[in-house]
Amino acid sequence: MADETFKYVILGGGVAAGYAAREFVKQGLNPGELAIISKEAVAPYERPALSKAYLFPESPARLPGFHVCVGSGGERLLPDWYKEKGIELILSTEIVEADLPAKRLRSAHGKIYNYQTLIIATGSTVIKLSDFGVQGADAKNIFYLREIDDADQLVEAIKAKENGKVVVVGGGYIGLELGAALRINNFDVSMVYPEPWCMPRLFTPEIAAFYEGYYAQKGITIIKGTVAVGFTVDTNGEVKEVKLKDGRVLEADIVVVGVGARPLTNLFKGQIVEEKGGIKTDEFFKTSVPDVYAVGDVATFPLKLYNELRRVEHVDHSRKSAEQAVKAIKASEEGKAIEEYDYLPYFYSRSFDLSWQFYGDNVGDAVLFGDNSPDSATHKFGSYWIKDGKVVGAFLESGSPEENKAIAKVARIQPSVENSDLLLKEGISFASKV
Ligand code: FDA
Ligand code: NAD
């Protein structure tokens, strides 16, 4: 098997890879210079679709509909686009060894890929219940969701177990989005999570109370403060019951697990500087190894606005970090300088007819505004976070595009506020005036 050599290699074929490829083309790329190596079988796509429209019972999203860069309103890059641009899409190929000093990657098939410049875009993998030794966690019909193959398996199970019972383990992003998607598919859904309220890494108890109430109204049973400790299986090896730590036992035809993600950095252990669980980079996504960049979920980068190093596991950053790294690579070749990455954290989610956005930092004191009752007619409510007399973060459910823009501006500008009463009184109109 002959070795292959490329000027640029992107390792990973997810969101960041697709946006990096588009940026290379924008900046000027010659045919044959760039390869994307991905263990997935399809060209880069907008991963967020997998936990939302991909699972709809009616007119579900399917490829090629959501290849990048449609998620940010850009051109859809179909496999032919890569061909036209002379970009080698090396799919269904897992890299199992990276030798950074030798600038060489080896695939599971034993093929060697040499590069001059490497962009690491391996993203994250799911944390599994078997990692915690949960008994029976490898039973059939226990699903995780990261890649399109996982989503296809779940779709098959949804068809096979029509109107059945689902237990969702985890109360984070995956838990909330999949709990809703399965309910829409007419499953009897129970959600189980250890914390006193859902999405504790972002939500305050008041924000969570709205979603928990709303989900309950949709017929979802929420069980908090306990975890799954084991599963029983039937004679086909399919999951039958979920055993909880508090002694309860829940029937289940399908179990969906979303207990967090882990950045895929293992190929580079001992060869590169890591920080906060990710690969440490500068503001141009350069790592400690010459000619090696890291972007998306795996990068721990300087978040200039807060003067600290952070890792961000969300799609907006994966797109923007990829673009920044490519701009930096091209600029350094041309001896030019570019601006430092100056990221404003942006997270969002959608489920049922709900849709929220968050910008900034959820630190300091939270001030709830609007009506967070699940029965409210508009569902419009939000929260500001105040730290050291400044508004540093803002959350809004059911905002209009203008209102979402306004909360983004607030989080970026960080206006001073004398007391929280003003925010409470003015609510979203405070942001709209900034
Ligand atoms: P990403 O995971 O997209 O891509 C990594 C790629 O590398 C994959 O193709 C993988 O197969 C490949 N790879 C890894 N190791 C490899 C190896 N050794 N050899 C070859 N290939 C390898 N965020 C958000 O802001 N809003 C949202 O609504 C959602 N929704 C959402 C839904 C679901 C189901 C998931 C799993 C995640 C989200 N996210 C999200 C998070 C968001 O999708 C995530 O942050 C980005 O996809 C990260 O982009 P990356 O390119 O870094 O990794
Ligand atoms: P998460 O970190 O959002 O949530 C993990 C949740 O797992 C915790 O909130 C907790 O409730 C639960 N948990 C932890 N240990 C548990 C245990 N032993 N038993 C039961 N529950 C337990 O992670 P996730 O929801 O799995 O999401 C995975 C990745 O996908 C993350 O990177 C996330 O950012 C990304 N994602 C993002 C979005 C979005 O931004 N809208 C949507 C889907 C997925």
Coordinates of C-alpha atoms and ligand atoms in Angstrom, one line a residue:
M1 CA 0.0 0.0 0.0
A2 CA 1.7 3.2 -1.2
D3 CA 2.0 6.1 1.3
E4 CA 0.1 9.3 0.5
T5 CA 1.4 12.8 1.1
F6 CA -0.6 16.1 1.4
K7 CA 0.3 19.6 2.2
Y8 CA -2.6 19.8 4.6
V9 CA -4.4 17.0 6.4
I10 CA -7.6 17.5 8.5
L11 CA -7.9 14.6 10.9
G12 CA -11.7 14.1 11.5
G13 CA -14.6 14.7 9.1
G14 CA -17.1 16.5 11.3
V15 CA -18.4 20.0 11.5
A16 CA -15.0 21.7 12.0
A17 CA -13.5 19.8 9.1
G18 CA -16.2 20.9 6.7
Y19 CA -15.9 24.6 7.7
A20 CA -12.1 24.4 7.5
A21 CA -12.3 23.0 3.9
R22 CA -14.6 25.9 2.9
E23 CA -12.2 28.4 4.4
F24 CA -9.2 26.8 2.6
V25 CA -11.0 27.2 -0.7
K26 CA -11.9 30.8 0.1
Q27 CA -8.2 31.5 1.0
G28 CA -6.9 29.8 -2.2
L29 CA -6.2 26.0 -2.4
N30 CA -4.6 24.0 -5.2
P31 CA -6.0 20.6 -6.2
G32 CA -4.4 17.8 -4.3
E33 CA -3.1 19.9 -1.4
L34 CA -5.8 19.0 1.1
A35 CA -7.1 15.7 2.5
I36 CA -9.9 15.1 5.1
I37 CA -9.6 11.8 6.8
S38 CA -12.7 10.6 8.6
K39 CA -13.9 7.4 10.2
E40 CA -17.4 8.3 9.2
A41 CA -18.7 7.1 5.8
V42 CA -20.2 10.5 4.7
A43 CA -18.9 14.0 3.9
P44 CA -19.0 16.5 6.8
Y45 CA -22.5 17.3 8.0
E46 CA -24.2 19.5 10.6
R47 CA -24.2 17.2 13.6
P48 CA -26.9 19.0 15.6
A49 CA -29.5 17.7 13.1
L50 CA -29.0 14.2 14.5
S51 CA -30.8 14.9 17.8
K52 CA -33.5 17.1 16.2
A53 CA -35.0 16.9 12.7
Y54 CA -33.3 13.5 11.9
L55 CA -35.6 11.9 14.4
F56 CA -38.9 13.5 13.4
P57 CA -41.7 11.1 12.5
E58 CA -42.8 13.3 9.6
S59 CA -40.4 14.5 6.8
P60 CA -37.2 13.8 8.8
A61 CA -34.0 15.5 7.8
R62 CA -31.8 13.1 5.7
L63 CA -28.5 13.6 3.9
P64 CA -27.6 15.2 1.6
G65 CA -30.0 17.8 3.0
F66 CA -27.8 18.8 6.0
H67 CA -24.2 18.7 4.8
V68 CA -22.2 21.6 6.0
C69 CA -22.4 24.6 5.8
V70 CA -26.2 24.9 5.7
G71 CA -26.4 25.1 9.5
S72 CA -25.1 28.7 9.4
G73 CA -26.9 29.7 6.3
G74 CA -24.0 28.9 4.0
E75 CA -23.5 26.9 0.8
R76 CA -24.2 23.1 1.1
L77 CA -21.0 21.2 0.4
L78 CA -22.0 18.0 -1.3
P79 CA -19.4 15.2 -2.0
D80 CA -18.9 16.6 -5.6
W81 CA -17.9 20.0 -4.2
Y82 CA -14.8 18.4 -2.6
K83 CA -14.1 16.6 -5.9
E84 CA -14.3 19.8 -7.9
K85 CA -12.0 21.6 -5.6
G86 CA -9.4 18.7 -5.7
I87 CA -9.9 17.9 -2.0
E88 CA -9.4 14.3 -1.1
L89 CA -12.2 13.0 1.1
I90 CA -10.8 9.9 2.7
L91 CA -13.9 8.3 4.3
S92 CA -14.5 5.2 6.4
T93 CA -10.9 5.5 7.5
E94 CA -9.9 5.5 11.1
I95 CA -6.5 6.8 12.1
V96 CA -5.1 4.6 14.8
E97 CA -1.6 6.1 15.3
A98 CA -0.3 9.6 15.0
D99 CA 3.5 10.2 15.0
L100 CA 3.6 14.0 15.3
P101 CA 7.5 14.4 15.2
A102 CA 7.5 12.4 12.0
K103 CA 4.4 14.1 10.6
R104 CA 2.7 10.8 9.8
L105 CA -0.6 9.2 10.5
R106 CA -1.4 5.5 10.2
S107 CA -4.9 4.2 9.4
A108 CA -6.5 1.0 10.7
H109 CA -6.0 -0.4 7.2
G110 CA -2.2 0.1 7.7
K111 CA -2.0 3.0 5.2
I112 CA 0.4 5.9 5.9
Y113 CA -0.6 9.5 5.4
N114 CA 2.2 12.2 5.5
Y115 CA 1.4 15.9 5.9
Q116 CA 3.2 19.2 6.2
T117 CA 0.4 20.8 8.3
L118 CA -2.1 18.9 10.4
I119 CA -5.4 20.1 11.8
I120 CA -6.8 17.9 14.6
A121 CA -10.6 17.9 14.4
T122 CA -11.4 14.6 16.0
G123 CA -14.3 16.0 18.2
S124 CA -15.7 14.1 21.1
T125 CA -16.9 10.6 21.8
V126 CA -19.7 9.6 24.2
I127 CA -19.1 8.6 27.8
K128 CA -20.6 5.1 28.2
L129 CA -22.4 3.6 31.1
S130 CA -20.1 0.7 30.8
D131 CA -17.3 3.2 31.7
F132 CA -18.9 3.3 35.2
G133 CA -19.3 -0.5 35.3
V134 CA -23.2 -0.3 35.0
Q135 CA -24.3 -3.9 34.8
G136 CA -26.0 -5.0 31.6
A137 CA -25.1 -1.7 29.8
D138 CA -24.1 -3.6 26.6
A139 CA -27.7 -4.9 26.1
K140 CA -29.4 -4.5 22.7
N141 CA -31.5 -1.3 22.3
I142 CA -29.4 0.8 24.6
F143 CA -28.3 3.7 22.4
Y144 CA -25.8 6.6 22.4
L145 CA -25.9 9.4 19.9
R146 CA -22.8 10.9 18.3
E147 CA -22.6 9.9 14.6
I148 CA -25.0 9.3 11.8
D149 CA -24.7 5.5 12.2
D150 CA -25.9 5.8 15.8
A151 CA -28.8 7.9 14.6
D152 CA -29.7 5.3 11.9
Q153 CA -29.7 2.5 14.5
L154 CA -32.0 4.6 16.8
V155 CA -34.4 5.3 13.9
E156 CA -34.6 1.6 13.2
A157 CA -35.4 0.9 16.9
I158 CA -38.1 3.7 16.8
K159 CA -39.8 1.8 13.9
A160 CA -39.4 -1.6 15.5
K161 CA -40.7 -0.6 19.0
E162 CA -43.6 1.6 17.9
N163 CA -45.5 3.3 20.8
G164 CA -43.2 1.5 23.3
K165 CA -41.5 2.7 26.4
V166 CA -38.2 4.7 26.4
V167 CA -36.0 5.5 29.4
V168 CA -33.7 8.5 28.7
V169 CA -30.6 8.4 31.0
G170 CA -29.1 11.9 31.4
G171 CA -30.6 15.4 31.8
G172 CA -28.2 17.4 29.6
Y173 CA -28.4 18.4 26.0
I174 CA -28.9 14.9 24.6
G175 CA -31.3 13.9 27.3
L176 CA -33.6 16.9 26.8
E177 CA -33.5 16.9 23.0
L178 CA -34.0 13.1 22.6
G179 CA -36.6 12.9 25.4
A180 CA -38.6 15.4 23.3
A181 CA -37.9 13.7 20.0
L182 CA -39.0 10.3 21.3
R183 CA -42.2 11.8 22.8
I184 CA -43.0 13.3 19.4
N185 CA -42.6 9.8 18.1
N186 CA -45.4 8.8 20.5
F187 CA -43.2 6.8 23.0
D188 CA -43.9 6.7 26.7
V189 CA -40.8 8.6 27.9
S190 CA -39.2 8.7 31.3
M191 CA -36.1 10.8 32.0
V192 CA -33.6 9.9 34.8
Y193 CA -30.8 12.1 36.0
P194 CA -28.8 12.5 39.2
E195 CA -29.0 16.2 39.7
P196 CA -31.8 18.2 41.4
W197 CA -32.6 19.9 38.0
C198 CA -31.9 19.4 34.3
M199 CA -28.9 20.9 32.5
P200 CA -27.2 22.1 35.6
R201 CA -24.1 23.2 33.7
L202 CA -26.1 26.0 32.2
F203 CA -29.6 26.2 33.7
T204 CA -30.5 27.9 37.0
P205 CA -33.2 26.1 39.0
E206 CA -35.8 28.6 37.7
I207 CA -34.9 28.0 34.0
A208 CA -34.9 24.3 34.6
A209 CA -38.3 24.5 36.3
F210 CA -39.9 25.8 33.1
Y211 CA -38.5 22.9 30.9
E212 CA -39.3 20.2 33.5
G213 CA -42.9 21.5 33.8
Y214 CA -43.3 21.8 30.1
Y215 CA -41.9 18.2 29.5
A216 CA -44.3 16.9 32.2
Q217 CA -47.2 18.6 30.4
K218 CA -46.2 16.8 27.3
G219 CA -46.5 13.5 29.2
I220 CA -42.8 12.9 30.0
T221 CA -42.0 11.5 33.5
I222 CA -39.0 13.1 35.1
I223 CA -37.1 11.2 37.8
K224 CA -34.4 13.2 39.5
G225 CA -31.7 12.6 42.0
T226 CA -30.9 9.0 41.0
V227 CA -29.0 7.0 38.4
A228 CA -29.3 3.8 36.4
V229 CA -27.3 1.1 38.1
G230 CA -28.2 -1.9 36.0
F231 CA -30.3 -3.3 33.2
T232 CA -32.2 -6.6 32.8
V233 CA -32.5 -8.2 29.4
D234 CA -34.9 -10.6 27.7
T235 CA -34.0 -13.8 26.0
N236 CA -33.0 -12.0 22.8
G237 CA -30.5 -9.9 24.8
E238 CA -32.7 -6.8 24.4
V239 CA -33.1 -4.4 27.3
K240 CA -36.2 -5.0 29.3
E241 CA -35.8 -2.9 32.5
V242 CA -33.7 -0.2 34.0
K243 CA -32.8 -0.6 37.6
L244 CA -32.3 2.7 39.5
K245 CA -30.1 3.4 42.5
D246 CA -33.1 4.4 44.6
G247 CA -34.6 0.9 44.1
R248 CA -37.2 1.8 41.4
V249 CA -37.3 -0.4 38.3
L250 CA -38.6 1.1 35.0
E251 CA -39.7 -0.9 32.0
A252 CA -38.0 -0.1 28.7
D253 CA -38.1 -1.1 25.1
I254 CA -35.4 1.4 24.3
V255 CA -32.9 3.2 26.5
V256 CA -31.1 6.4 25.3
V257 CA -28.1 7.5 27.2
G258 CA -26.6 11.0 27.2
V259 CA -24.2 11.3 30.1
G260 CA -21.6 13.5 28.6
A261 CA -18.8 13.6 26.0
R262 CA -15.1 13.2 26.1
P263 CA -12.7 14.9 23.7
L264 CA -10.8 12.5 21.4
T265 CA -7.2 13.3 22.2
N266 CA -5.9 9.8 23.0
L267 CA -3.9 9.5 19.7
F268 CA -1.7 12.4 20.7
K269 CA -1.1 11.6 24.4
G270 CA 2.4 12.4 25.5
Q271 CA 3.2 14.2 22.2
I272 CA 1.3 17.4 22.7
V273 CA 0.5 19.7 25.6
E274 CA -3.0 19.2 27.0
E275 CA -5.0 21.4 29.3
K276 CA -8.4 21.1 30.9
G277 CA -9.0 17.7 29.1
G278 CA -8.3 19.1 25.6
I279 CA -5.3 20.0 23.4
K280 CA -3.9 23.3 24.4
T281 CA -3.8 25.9 21.7
D282 CA -3.0 29.6 21.3
E283 CA -5.5 32.1 19.9
F284 CA -4.7 30.9 16.3
F285 CA -5.4 27.2 17.4
K286 CA -1.7 26.4 17.1
T287 CA -0.7 23.6 19.4
S288 CA 2.6 23.0 21.2
V289 CA 3.8 21.0 18.2
P290 CA 5.0 22.9 15.1
D291 CA 2.6 22.8 12.2
V292 CA -0.1 21.1 14.2
Y293 CA -3.4 22.9 14.9
A294 CA -6.4 21.7 17.0
V295 CA -10.0 23.0 16.5
G296 CA -13.6 22.3 17.6
D297 CA -14.4 20.2 20.7
V298 CA -10.8 19.1 21.2
A299 CA -9.2 22.5 21.5
T300 CA -8.6 24.2 24.9
F301 CA -8.1 27.8 23.7
P302 CA -7.7 31.3 25.2
L303 CA -11.1 32.8 25.7
K304 CA -10.0 36.4 25.4
L305 CA -13.2 37.9 26.8
Y306 CA -12.8 36.1 30.1
N307 CA -9.0 35.9 30.1
E308 CA -8.9 32.1 30.6
L309 CA -8.3 28.9 28.8
R310 CA -11.5 27.0 27.9
R311 CA -12.8 24.1 25.9
V312 CA -16.2 24.5 24.2
E313 CA -18.3 21.6 23.0
H314 CA -20.7 23.5 20.8
V315 CA -21.2 23.8 17.0
D316 CA -20.7 27.6 16.7
H317 CA -17.2 27.4 18.1
S318 CA -16.3 24.4 16.0
R319 CA -17.2 26.4 12.9
K320 CA -15.4 29.5 13.9
S321 CA -12.3 27.9 15.3
A322 CA -11.9 25.9 12.1
E323 CA -12.1 29.1 10.0
Q324 CA -9.6 30.9 12.4
A325 CA -7.1 28.1 12.2
V326 CA -7.2 28.0 8.3
K327 CA -6.8 31.8 8.2
A328 CA -3.8 31.5 10.5
I329 CA -2.2 28.8 8.5
K330 CA -2.6 30.8 5.3
A331 CA -1.4 34.0 6.9
S332 CA 1.7 32.4 8.3
E333 CA 2.6 31.1 4.9
E334 CA 2.3 34.6 3.5
G335 CA 4.1 36.2 6.4
K336 CA 0.9 38.2 7.3
A337 CA -0.8 38.6 10.7
I338 CA -4.4 38.1 11.6
E339 CA -6.5 39.1 14.5
E340 CA -6.6 36.9 17.7
Y341 CA -9.7 34.7 18.2
D342 CA -12.1 36.6 20.3
Y343 CA -15.0 34.3 20.9
L344 CA -18.3 35.0 22.5
P345 CA -19.7 31.7 23.8
Y346 CA -23.0 30.9 22.1
F347 CA -25.1 27.8 22.9
Y348 CA -28.7 26.9 21.8
S349 CA -31.2 24.1 21.8
R350 CA -34.6 23.3 20.3
S351 CA -37.2 20.8 21.4
F352 CA -41.0 20.5 20.9
D353 CA -42.0 24.1 19.9
L354 CA -39.3 25.6 22.2
S355 CA -36.1 27.2 21.2
W356 CA -33.5 29.0 23.5
Q357 CA -30.3 30.8 23.0
F358 CA -27.6 31.7 25.4
Y359 CA -24.6 34.0 25.1
G360 CA -21.7 34.8 27.4
D361 CA -20.9 33.4 30.7
N362 CA -23.3 31.9 33.3
V363 CA -21.4 33.1 36.4
G364 CA -22.3 35.4 39.2
D365 CA -25.9 36.1 40.2
A366 CA -28.7 35.1 38.0
V367 CA -31.8 37.3 37.5
L368 CA -34.9 35.7 36.0
F369 CA -37.2 37.9 33.8
G370 CA -40.5 37.2 32.1
D371 CA -42.9 34.4 33.0
N372 CA -41.2 31.0 33.4
S373 CA -44.5 29.2 34.0
P374 CA -44.9 26.3 31.6
D375 CA -48.5 27.4 31.1
S376 CA -47.6 30.9 29.9
A377 CA -49.0 31.8 26.5
T378 CA -45.7 33.0 24.9
H379 CA -43.1 30.9 26.7
K380 CA -41.0 34.1 26.6
F381 CA -38.7 34.3 29.6
G382 CA -35.0 34.6 30.2
S383 CA -32.1 35.2 32.6
Y384 CA -29.2 37.6 32.9
W385 CA -26.1 36.8 34.9
I386 CA -24.4 39.7 36.8
K387 CA -20.8 39.6 38.0
D388 CA -18.9 42.5 39.5
G389 CA -21.7 44.9 38.6
K390 CA -21.8 43.9 34.9
V391 CA -24.1 41.7 32.9
V392 CA -21.9 38.9 31.6
G393 CA -24.4 36.4 30.3
A394 CA -28.0 36.2 28.9
F395 CA -30.4 33.4 28.2
L396 CA -33.7 33.7 26.3
E397 CA -36.5 31.2 25.5
S398 CA -38.6 31.9 22.4
G399 CA -36.8 35.1 21.4
S400 CA -37.3 36.8 18.0
P401 CA -34.1 37.1 15.8
E402 CA -33.8 40.7 16.9
E403 CA -34.1 39.8 20.6
N404 CA -31.5 37.1 20.3
K405 CA -29.2 39.6 18.6
A406 CA -29.8 42.0 21.5
I407 CA -28.9 39.4 24.2
A408 CA -25.7 38.5 22.2
K409 CA -24.8 42.2 22.2
V410 CA -25.4 42.5 26.0
A411 CA -23.1 39.5 26.7
R412 CA -20.4 41.0 24.4
I413 CA -20.6 44.6 25.7
Q414 CA -21.2 43.6 29.4
P415 CA -23.1 46.8 30.4
S416 CA -22.8 47.9 34.1
V417 CA -25.9 47.6 36.2
E418 CA -26.4 49.2 39.6
N419 CA -28.9 46.6 40.8
S420 CA -30.7 43.6 39.6
D421 CA -34.2 45.3 40.0
L422 CA -33.7 47.1 36.8
L423 CA -33.1 43.9 34.9
L424 CA -36.1 42.3 36.6
K425 CA -38.3 45.2 35.7
E426 CA -37.2 45.7 32.1
G427 CA -36.5 42.1 31.1
I428 CA -35.8 41.7 27.4
S429 CA -36.3 45.5 26.8
F430 CA -33.1 46.1 28.8
A431 CA -31.1 44.1 26.1
S432 CA -33.0 45.7 23.2
K433 CA -31.9 49.2 24.4
V434 CA -28.2 48.4 24.7
Ligands
FDA1 P1 -17.3 16.4 15.3 O1 -17.7 15.4 16.3 O2 -18.3 17.1 14.5 O3 -16.3 15.6 14.3 C1 -15.3 14.8 14.6 C2 -15.0 13.9 13.5 O4 -13.8 13.2 13.7 C3 -16.0 12.8 13.3 O5 -16.4 12.7 11.9 C4 -15.3 11.5 13.8 O6 -15.7 10.3 13.1 C5 -13.9 11.8 13.3 N1 -12.8 11.1 14.0 C6 -12.6 11.1 15.3 N2 -11.5 10.3 15.6 C7 -11.0 9.9 14.4 C8 -10.0 9.0 14.0 N3 -9.1 8.5 14.9 N4 -9.8 8.8 12.7 C9 -10.7 9.3 11.7 N5 -11.7 10.1 12.1 C10 -11.9 10.4 13.4 N6 -23.9 22.0 19.4 C11 -24.7 23.1 19.4 O7 -24.1 24.2 19.6 N7 -26.0 23.1 19.2 C12 -26.6 21.9 18.9 O8 -27.9 21.9 18.7 C13 -25.9 20.7 19.0 N8 -26.5 19.5 18.8 C14 -25.8 18.3 18.8 C15 -26.4 17.1 18.6 C16 -25.7 15.9 18.7 C17 -26.4 14.6 18.5 C18 -24.3 15.9 19.0 C19 -23.5 14.7 19.1 C20 -23.7 17.2 19.2 C21 -24.4 18.4 19.1 N9 -23.8 19.6 19.3 C22 -24.5 20.8 19.2 C23 -22.3 19.7 19.5 C24 -21.6 19.9 18.2 O9 -22.1 19.1 17.2 C25 -20.1 19.6 18.3 O10 -19.6 20.6 19.3 C26 -19.4 19.8 17.0 O11 -19.8 18.8 16.1 C27 -17.9 19.6 17.2 O12 -17.3 19.7 15.9 P2 -15.9 18.9 15.7 O13 -15.6 19.0 14.2 O14 -14.9 19.3 16.7 O15 -16.2 17.4 16.0
NAD2 P1 -24.1 16.9 28.9 O1 -22.8 17.2 29.5 O2 -24.8 18.1 28.3 O3 -25.0 16.2 29.9 C1 -24.6 15.2 30.7 C2 -25.7 14.9 31.7 O4 -25.5 13.5 32.1 C3 -25.6 15.6 33.0 O5 -26.3 16.8 33.0 C4 -26.3 14.6 33.9 O6 -27.7 14.8 34.0 C5 -26.1 13.3 33.3 N1 -25.4 12.3 34.0 C6 -24.1 12.3 34.3 N2 -23.7 11.1 34.9 C7 -24.8 10.4 34.9 C8 -25.1 9.1 35.3 N3 -24.2 8.3 35.9 N4 -26.4 8.6 35.2 C9 -27.4 9.4 34.6 N5 -27.1 10.7 34.2 C10 -25.9 11.1 34.3 O7 -23.8 15.8 27.8 P2 -24.7 15.1 26.7 O8 -26.1 15.6 26.9 O9 -24.4 13.7 26.7 O10 -24.2 15.7 25.3 C11 -23.0 15.2 24.7 C12 -22.3 16.2 23.9 O11 -23.1 16.6 22.8 C13 -21.9 17.4 24.6 O12 -20.7 17.8 24.1 C14 -23.0 18.4 24.2 O13 -22.5 19.8 24.2 C15 -23.3 18.0 22.8 N6 -24.7 18.3 22.4 C16 -25.0 19.6 22.4 C17 -26.3 20.0 22.0 C18 -26.6 21.5 22.0 O14 -25.7 22.3 22.1 N7 -27.9 21.8 21.7 C19 -27.2 19.0 21.7 C20 -26.8 17.7 21.8 C21 -25.6 17.3 22.2

